[in-house]
Amino acid sequence: MFKEMLENMTQLMETGLKEKKRFQTMWYKEWFSLFLKAYEPDSKVIYTSIYAFPMELVAAFDAVPFDFELAGALMSTMGQGVPLMTEAEERGYSQDMCSFHRMSLGAFFKEYLPEPDLLTTTSFYCDGKGKTNDILSMLWQKEPFFLDVPHEITKESVRYVENQLQHAARKIEEAAGQKLDMDRLKEAVRSSNRSRRMQLEILDLLKIRPMPMNPRDMIGYSLHGNLFSGGRIKEMLDEQLMQEIREKIAKGISRQENLRIFWFAWLPTYQANVFDTLKSRQVGIPLCETFRVYWDDIDEGNPFEGLALKCLRNPFIGSVDRRITGMDKVVREYGIDGALLFATPACRHSNSTHMLLKDAFTRLGKPFLMLDQDISDPRGYHPEQVRTRLEAFIEVMEAAA
Amino acid sequence: MNDMQTGRAGYACSYVPVEVILAAGFSPERIIPGGRCADADGYIHPNVCSYVKSMLSDAMAGRFSPLQAVILANSCDAMRKLFDLWNAHVREPAAFFMDIPKKQDAGAEVFFASVLKGLAEGLSRLPGGRSVNGGNLNEAIRQANKIRSVCMGLFDALKNREDGIRGSDVFALIQEGSRLTPSEFGEKADGFLQTHSGKPSPDNGRNVLVTGNILNRPEPISMIEDAHGSISGIDTCFGMRHYTVMVEEDAPDPFEALARRYLSKPQCPRMMGIREQVDYLIQSIKDTKADCVVVSRVKFCDNLGYTIPLFREAAAAAGAGCLAIENDYEWSDAEKARIKIEAFLEMLG
């Protein structure tokens, strides 16, 4: 079912690309076709959490990365979310659990997922992802690999993560049936560094008013784009994105905006009115927290340590201060009028400290909204409630501006 | 070193080594908060574990002020974030954050040993603290091992129905023990065993293994006994898995010995390794001769919540019934739990 869906979507994107080369179409085409490859009988499939696991390491192999959360998001976009979640719920998985994880488990029970050769994930961002990876490995009867990333950056924690990454490389070698080529890993690191520099340029372009990028694309790509980190495709997508943003700026074809907000955390994967409501009230989203560059260039001479540092610097690890550091500069440079935390109910790690995020924005004299809405379960979605909350928030921002 | 500690340090997870607290000159006190969860609602998201909310509520009200320090561990997402909230909203006592690996391999042990050394240094700098060395740490290890041994004796007696010991008595004792000094607890537990020795064991029907995360109130245990169930094992985070497995005494590096023990003890659901956790449940069912399992879960505990369906399947495969009861830590719906327990035990016959 999911496979057929991917086939159709890939075909659609290929047709679209024949008509016009566009960033969004290229991105989707690469994403869908890569996931589709996971169903090919000869593919070596590595389940991984693309937004957290250092994908540069996976890119050094010929194996196909597959992310069950990202697959769940896609299924939800295609309207398959509820039946899949129900499948898991009927087997005892509580509605308290993250809807992404219920969906991934439901997809397993419905036999929608490709068979993995290895299942890897990380301790960050959340507990649930690691648990789901563990459950799926048990169900597939395959060994999991868990990258445990400590809370603080110390000499010992860097060594701990570095050693685990070397262990992960050995596990991928076994699963992929291929030895790690250090030159290829170094090239993956170089590619990732080039992408990082392009991302910094894009971030600079996003300061321009009105915002020159679709906010949904920005938030989505900031997470899903990592699927290609360490490879030529990511660089190609970044180049295309940058070119389109520059063209938009040059032609002045961007949307109108009166206010600008900073976006925390995730976005709904089903049809919801959040972005339309904001657009209709001319509210722009020039930046989201997951698009910020928090890591330094990775040392290609010491790639395992470099990748360990990239993990350890993730803002969702450690103190909440990491999420709000430099926010005064962001507010100033991007002309931010307020902040919105998209709070999917089971995202304890992101939501628990919502008041501290709010306090940070209050200190800057900017309003903050925590928008409680599930990321992929539309059953509790009430569009009018969302609209009312957003409109009230916009009024507060207008008053404060 | 017998209870020479001048102050008390609170801790909130069974992965915090009491030995380090003792060696640093403090008496360890397991925190069982009683604060009203709703009082923390203005500071933390509603969909977060109520144990954490209750602790934040108590901390903000200054109820932990008599403690010299509180050690918060990287037990789960909510506890990790509690540390941020503590730093923002709680004036005293200061909180220490203790990282805990989620894996059990040699690399994790090396890293955890370094974390424990850092904790020892931090505690030793507090007023009333003292430097932790091989001597006082080994002494603390012996002291904690003694408590473990006594408590495992209690759990053995419970599962063997030897000495007329009831689950509710054991539960009350270990609950009280979390607030006592090690020697007070040791004496109390010894006395308890002697008092009950030789008494006939109540044959109260079905053997029940109670497992889960934090179980802070005695009511569910009493409810099981009232419904003619016999508690043959308690394996919540105050229970068997907290006490089993000794720390190697007089090891060349006692921090490494501690790291090894704490990471290799039966896993709490916060650890990775769901297969091992399921296998451990099956083994516990056999060891305690349990006819059924009651899993008690504080709502919004993902680590346990994700595991429950597999626990159910494993219990069924081991020939045991399984009931999961959820609570809001304050047990405001305790009567609902009673009805479930009564119906469950009645169904088992």
JSON list of C-alpha atoms in Angstrom, two decimals, chain A residues 228-354:
[
{"chain": "A", "resi": 228, "resn": "PHE", "atom": "CA", "xyz": [20.31, 13.37, 2.24]},
{"chain": "A", "resi": 229, "resn": "SER", "atom": "CA", "xyz": [22.99, 14.87, 4.52]},
{"chain": "A", "resi": 230, "resn": "GLY", "atom": "CA", "xyz": [26.47, 13.90, 3.43]},
{"chain": "A", "resi": 231, "resn": "GLY", "atom": "CA", "xyz": [25.53, 13.34, -0.19]},
{"chain": "A", "resi": 232, "resn": "ARG", "atom": "CA", "xyz": [25.44, 15.17, -3.49]},
{"chain": "A", "resi": 233, "resn": "ILE", "atom": "CA", "xyz": [21.62, 15.24, -3.50]},
{"chain": "A", "resi": 234, "resn": "LYS", "atom": "CA", "xyz": [21.54, 17.46, -0.42]},
{"chain": "A", "resi": 235, "resn": "GLU", "atom": "CA", "xyz": [23.93, 19.90, -2.03]},
{"chain": "A", "resi": 236, "resn": "MET", "atom": "CA", "xyz": [21.92, 19.89, -5.22]},
{"chain": "A", "resi": 237, "resn": "LEU", "atom": "CA", "xyz": [18.70, 20.59, -3.29]},
{"chain": "A", "resi": 238, "resn": "ASP", "atom": "CA", "xyz": [20.34, 23.38, -1.31]},
{"chain": "A", "resi": 239, "resn": "GLU", "atom": "CA", "xyz": [21.68, 24.95, -4.50]},
{"chain": "A", "resi": 240, "resn": "GLN", "atom": "CA", "xyz": [18.26, 24.83, -6.14]},
{"chain": "A", "resi": 241, "resn": "LEU", "atom": "CA", "xyz": [16.58, 26.23, -3.03]},
{"chain": "A", "resi": 242, "resn": "MET", "atom": "CA", "xyz": [19.06, 29.06, -2.82]},
{"chain": "A", "resi": 243, "resn": "GLN", "atom": "CA", "xyz": [18.61, 29.86, -6.49]},
{"chain": "A", "resi": 244, "resn": "GLU", "atom": "CA", "xyz": [14.81, 29.96, -6.17]},
{"chain": "A", "resi": 245, "resn": "ILE", "atom": "CA", "xyz": [14.98, 32.18, -3.11]},
{"chain": "A", "resi": 246, "resn": "ARG", "atom": "CA", "xyz": [17.29, 34.57, -4.95]},
{"chain": "A", "resi": 247, "resn": "GLU", "atom": "CA", "xyz": [14.96, 34.60, -7.97]},
{"chain": "A", "resi": 248, "resn": "LYS", "atom": "CA", "xyz": [11.99, 35.34, -5.73]},
{"chain": "A", "resi": 249, "resn": "ILE", "atom": "CA", "xyz": [13.83, 38.19, -4.08]},
{"chain": "A", "resi": 250, "resn": "ALA", "atom": "CA", "xyz": [14.95, 39.57, -7.44]},
{"chain": "A", "resi": 251, "resn": "LYS", "atom": "CA", "xyz": [11.47, 39.35, -8.96]},
{"chain": "A", "resi": 252, "resn": "GLY", "atom": "CA", "xyz": [9.77, 40.57, -5.80]},
{"chain": "A", "resi": 253, "resn": "ILE", "atom": "CA", "xyz": [7.14, 37.84, -6.01]},
{"chain": "A", "resi": 254, "resn": "SER", "atom": "CA", "xyz": [7.02, 36.96, -2.36]},
{"chain": "A", "resi": 255, "resn": "ARG", "atom": "CA", "xyz": [3.88, 37.19, -0.29]},
{"chain": "A", "resi": 256, "resn": "GLN", "atom": "CA", "xyz": [2.90, 40.26, 1.71]},
{"chain": "A", "resi": 257, "resn": "GLU", "atom": "CA", "xyz": [3.50, 40.23, 5.44]},
{"chain": "A", "resi": 258, "resn": "ASN", "atom": "CA", "xyz": [2.67, 42.48, 8.34]},
{"chain": "A", "resi": 259, "resn": "LEU", "atom": "CA", "xyz": [4.09, 40.37, 11.15]},
{"chain": "A", "resi": 260, "resn": "ARG", "atom": "CA", "xyz": [6.77, 37.70, 11.49]},
{"chain": "A", "resi": 261, "resn": "ILE", "atom": "CA", "xyz": [6.93, 34.81, 13.91]},
{"chain": "A", "resi": 262, "resn": "PHE", "atom": "CA", "xyz": [9.64, 32.42, 15.01]},
{"chain": "A", "resi": 263, "resn": "TRP", "atom": "CA", "xyz": [8.46, 28.80, 14.85]},
{"chain": "A", "resi": 264, "resn": "PHE", "atom": "CA", "xyz": [9.37, 26.25, 17.53]},
{"chain": "A", "resi": 265, "resn": "ALA", "atom": "CA", "xyz": [9.32, 22.50, 16.90]},
{"chain": "A", "resi": 266, "resn": "TRP", "atom": "CA", "xyz": [7.21, 20.60, 14.39]},
{"chain": "A", "resi": 267, "resn": "LEU", "atom": "CA", "xyz": [4.32, 21.00, 11.96]},
{"chain": "A", "resi": 268, "resn": "PRO", "atom": "CA", "xyz": [1.05, 19.17, 11.30]},
{"chain": "A", "resi": 269, "resn": "THR", "atom": "CA", "xyz": [1.28, 16.47, 8.65]},
{"chain": "A", "resi": 270, "resn": "TYR", "atom": "CA", "xyz": [-2.46, 16.37, 7.82]},
{"chain": "A", "resi": 271, "resn": "GLN", "atom": "CA", "xyz": [-4.58, 19.06, 6.20]},
{"chain": "A", "resi": 272, "resn": "ALA", "atom": "CA", "xyz": [-4.84, 21.80, 8.81]},
{"chain": "A", "resi": 273, "resn": "ASN", "atom": "CA", "xyz": [-5.49, 25.51, 8.70]},
{"chain": "A", "resi": 274, "resn": "VAL", "atom": "CA", "xyz": [-2.49, 26.81, 10.66]},
{"chain": "A", "resi": 275, "resn": "PHE", "atom": "CA", "xyz": [-0.42, 28.07, 7.77]},
{"chain": "A", "resi": 276, "resn": "ASP", "atom": "CA", "xyz": [-3.42, 29.26, 5.76]},
{"chain": "A", "resi": 277, "resn": "THR", "atom": "CA", "xyz": [-4.71, 31.25, 8.72]},
{"chain": "A", "resi": 278, "resn": "LEU", "atom": "CA", "xyz": [-1.33, 32.86, 9.24]},
{"chain": "A", "resi": 279, "resn": "LYS", "atom": "CA", "xyz": [-0.98, 33.58, 5.53]},
{"chain": "A", "resi": 280, "resn": "SER", "atom": "CA", "xyz": [-4.43, 35.12, 5.32]},
{"chain": "A", "resi": 281, "resn": "ARG", "atom": "CA", "xyz": [-3.48, 37.49, 8.12]},
{"chain": "A", "resi": 282, "resn": "GLN", "atom": "CA", "xyz": [-0.16, 38.26, 6.43]},
{"chain": "A", "resi": 283, "resn": "VAL", "atom": "CA", "xyz": [1.96, 36.66, 9.11]},
{"chain": "A", "resi": 284, "resn": "GLY", "atom": "CA", "xyz": [5.29, 35.37, 7.87]},
{"chain": "A", "resi": 285, "resn": "ILE", "atom": "CA", "xyz": [7.53, 32.67, 9.34]},
{"chain": "A", "resi": 286, "resn": "PRO", "atom": "CA", "xyz": [11.06, 33.53, 8.28]},
{"chain": "A", "resi": 287, "resn": "LEU", "atom": "CA", "xyz": [12.76, 31.05, 10.60]},
{"chain": "A", "resi": 288, "resn": "CYS", "atom": "CA", "xyz": [12.13, 27.91, 12.63]},
{"chain": "A", "resi": 289, "resn": "GLU", "atom": "CA", "xyz": [14.33, 26.47, 15.34]},
{"chain": "A", "resi": 290, "resn": "THR", "atom": "CA", "xyz": [15.13, 23.27, 13.46]},
{"chain": "A", "resi": 291, "resn": "PHE", "atom": "CA", "xyz": [16.60, 25.26, 10.56]},
{"chain": "A", "resi": 292, "resn": "ARG", "atom": "CA", "xyz": [19.19, 27.03, 12.72]},
{"chain": "A", "resi": 293, "resn": "VAL", "atom": "CA", "xyz": [22.79, 25.91, 12.29]},
{"chain": "A", "resi": 294, "resn": "TYR", "atom": "CA", "xyz": [23.92, 24.82, 15.73]},
{"chain": "A", "resi": 295, "resn": "TRP", "atom": "CA", "xyz": [27.01, 22.84, 14.81]},
{"chain": "A", "resi": 296, "resn": "ASP", "atom": "CA", "xyz": [30.46, 23.80, 13.52]},
{"chain": "A", "resi": 297, "resn": "ASP", "atom": "CA", "xyz": [32.10, 22.45, 10.40]},
{"chain": "A", "resi": 298, "resn": "ILE", "atom": "CA", "xyz": [32.83, 18.76, 10.95]},
{"chain": "A", "resi": 299, "resn": "ASP", "atom": "CA", "xyz": [36.54, 17.96, 11.06]},
{"chain": "A", "resi": 300, "resn": "GLU", "atom": "CA", "xyz": [37.09, 15.71, 8.06]},
{"chain": "A", "resi": 301, "resn": "GLY", "atom": "CA", "xyz": [40.43, 14.63, 9.49]},
{"chain": "A", "resi": 302, "resn": "ASN", "atom": "CA", "xyz": [38.60, 13.27, 12.53]},
{"chain": "A", "resi": 303, "resn": "PRO", "atom": "CA", "xyz": [35.12, 12.50, 11.27]},
{"chain": "A", "resi": 304, "resn": "PHE", "atom": "CA", "xyz": [33.90, 10.36, 14.17]},
{"chain": "A", "resi": 305, "resn": "GLU", "atom": "CA", "xyz": [34.75, 13.01, 16.72]},
{"chain": "A", "resi": 306, "resn": "GLY", "atom": "CA", "xyz": [33.31, 15.69, 14.45]},
{"chain": "A", "resi": 307, "resn": "LEU", "atom": "CA", "xyz": [30.05, 13.82, 14.06]},
{"chain": "A", "resi": 308, "resn": "ALA", "atom": "CA", "xyz": [29.94, 13.17, 17.81]},
{"chain": "A", "resi": 309, "resn": "LEU", "atom": "CA", "xyz": [30.22, 16.91, 18.41]},
{"chain": "A", "resi": 310, "resn": "LYS", "atom": "CA", "xyz": [27.49, 17.60, 15.89]},
{"chain": "A", "resi": 311, "resn": "CYS", "atom": "CA", "xyz": [25.18, 15.28, 17.86]},
{"chain": "A", "resi": 312, "resn": "LEU", "atom": "CA", "xyz": [26.20, 16.66, 21.24]},
{"chain": "A", "resi": 313, "resn": "ARG", "atom": "CA", "xyz": [25.53, 20.25, 20.15]},
{"chain": "A", "resi": 314, "resn": "ASN", "atom": "CA", "xyz": [21.94, 19.52, 19.17]},
{"chain": "A", "resi": 315, "resn": "PRO", "atom": "CA", "xyz": [19.69, 22.10, 20.87]},
{"chain": "A", "resi": 316, "resn": "PHE", "atom": "CA", "xyz": [17.27, 19.39, 21.98]},
{"chain": "A", "resi": 317, "resn": "ILE", "atom": "CA", "xyz": [19.96, 17.92, 24.20]},
{"chain": "A", "resi": 318, "resn": "GLY", "atom": "CA", "xyz": [21.09, 19.58, 27.39]},
{"chain": "A", "resi": 319, "resn": "SER", "atom": "CA", "xyz": [19.62, 22.63, 29.01]},
{"chain": "A", "resi": 320, "resn": "VAL", "atom": "CA", "xyz": [16.64, 24.42, 27.48]},
{"chain": "A", "resi": 321, "resn": "ASP", "atom": "CA", "xyz": [18.95, 27.42, 27.20]},
{"chain": "A", "resi": 322, "resn": "ARG", "atom": "CA", "xyz": [20.28, 25.88, 24.02]},
{"chain": "A", "resi": 323, "resn": "ARG", "atom": "CA", "xyz": [16.88, 26.38, 22.40]},
{"chain": "A", "resi": 324, "resn": "ILE", "atom": "CA", "xyz": [16.77, 30.05, 23.31]},
{"chain": "A", "resi": 325, "resn": "THR", "atom": "CA", "xyz": [20.40, 31.06, 23.07]},
{"chain": "A", "resi": 326, "resn": "GLY", "atom": "CA", "xyz": [20.90, 33.92, 20.65]},
{"chain": "A", "resi": 327, "resn": "MET", "atom": "CA", "xyz": [17.16, 34.54, 20.38]},
{"chain": "A", "resi": 328, "resn": "ASP", "atom": "CA", "xyz": [17.65, 38.29, 20.90]},
{"chain": "A", "resi": 329, "resn": "LYS", "atom": "CA", "xyz": [19.81, 38.32, 17.77]},
{"chain": "A", "resi": 330, "resn": "VAL", "atom": "CA", "xyz": [17.25, 36.23, 15.87]},
{"chain": "A", "resi": 331, "resn": "VAL", "atom": "CA", "xyz": [14.45, 38.60, 16.89]},
{"chain": "A", "resi": 332, "resn": "ARG", "atom": "CA", "xyz": [16.49, 41.61, 15.81]},
{"chain": "A", "resi": 333, "resn": "GLU", "atom": "CA", "xyz": [17.86, 40.22, 12.55]},
{"chain": "A", "resi": 334, "resn": "TYR", "atom": "CA", "xyz": [14.70, 38.52, 11.34]},
{"chain": "A", "resi": 335, "resn": "GLY", "atom": "CA", "xyz": [12.32, 41.19, 12.63]},
{"chain": "A", "resi": 336, "resn": "ILE", "atom": "CA", "xyz": [10.41, 38.71, 14.76]},
{"chain": "A", "resi": 337, "resn": "ASP", "atom": "CA", "xyz": [7.15, 39.89, 16.37]},
{"chain": "A", "resi": 338, "resn": "GLY", "atom": "CA", "xyz": [6.31, 36.73, 18.32]},
{"chain": "A", "resi": 339, "resn": "ALA", "atom": "CA", "xyz": [6.95, 33.01, 18.69]},
{"chain": "A", "resi": 340, "resn": "LEU", "atom": "CA", "xyz": [4.78, 29.95, 18.25]},
{"chain": "A", "resi": 341, "resn": "LEU", "atom": "CA", "xyz": [5.45, 26.54, 19.76]},
{"chain": "A", "resi": 342, "resn": "PHE", "atom": "CA", "xyz": [3.66, 23.82, 17.85]},
{"chain": "A", "resi": 343, "resn": "ALA", "atom": "CA", "xyz": [2.95, 21.52, 20.78]},
{"chain": "A", "resi": 344, "resn": "THR", "atom": "CA", "xyz": [1.95, 18.03, 19.79]},
{"chain": "A", "resi": 345, "resn": "PRO", "atom": "CA", "xyz": [0.61, 16.52, 23.02]},
{"chain": "A", "resi": 346, "resn": "ALA", "atom": "CA", "xyz": [3.03, 13.61, 23.44]},
{"chain": "A", "resi": 347, "resn": "CYS", "atom": "CA", "xyz": [6.14, 15.66, 22.75]},
{"chain": "A", "resi": 348, "resn": "ARG", "atom": "CA", "xyz": [7.13, 15.88, 26.41]},
{"chain": "A", "resi": 349, "resn": "HIS", "atom": "CA", "xyz": [10.73, 16.88, 25.73]},
{"chain": "A", "resi": 350, "resn": "SER", "atom": "CA", "xyz": [9.71, 19.88, 23.65]},
{"chain": "A", "resi": 351, "resn": "ASN", "atom": "CA", "xyz": [6.61, 20.97, 25.56]},
{"chain": "A", "resi": 352, "resn": "SER", "atom": "CA", "xyz": [7.70, 20.49, 29.17]},
{"chain": "A", "resi": 353, "resn": "THR", "atom": "CA", "xyz": [9.64, 23.73, 29.23]},
{"chain": "A", "resi": 354, "resn": "HIS", "atom": "CA", "xyz": [7.20, 25.77, 27.18]}
]
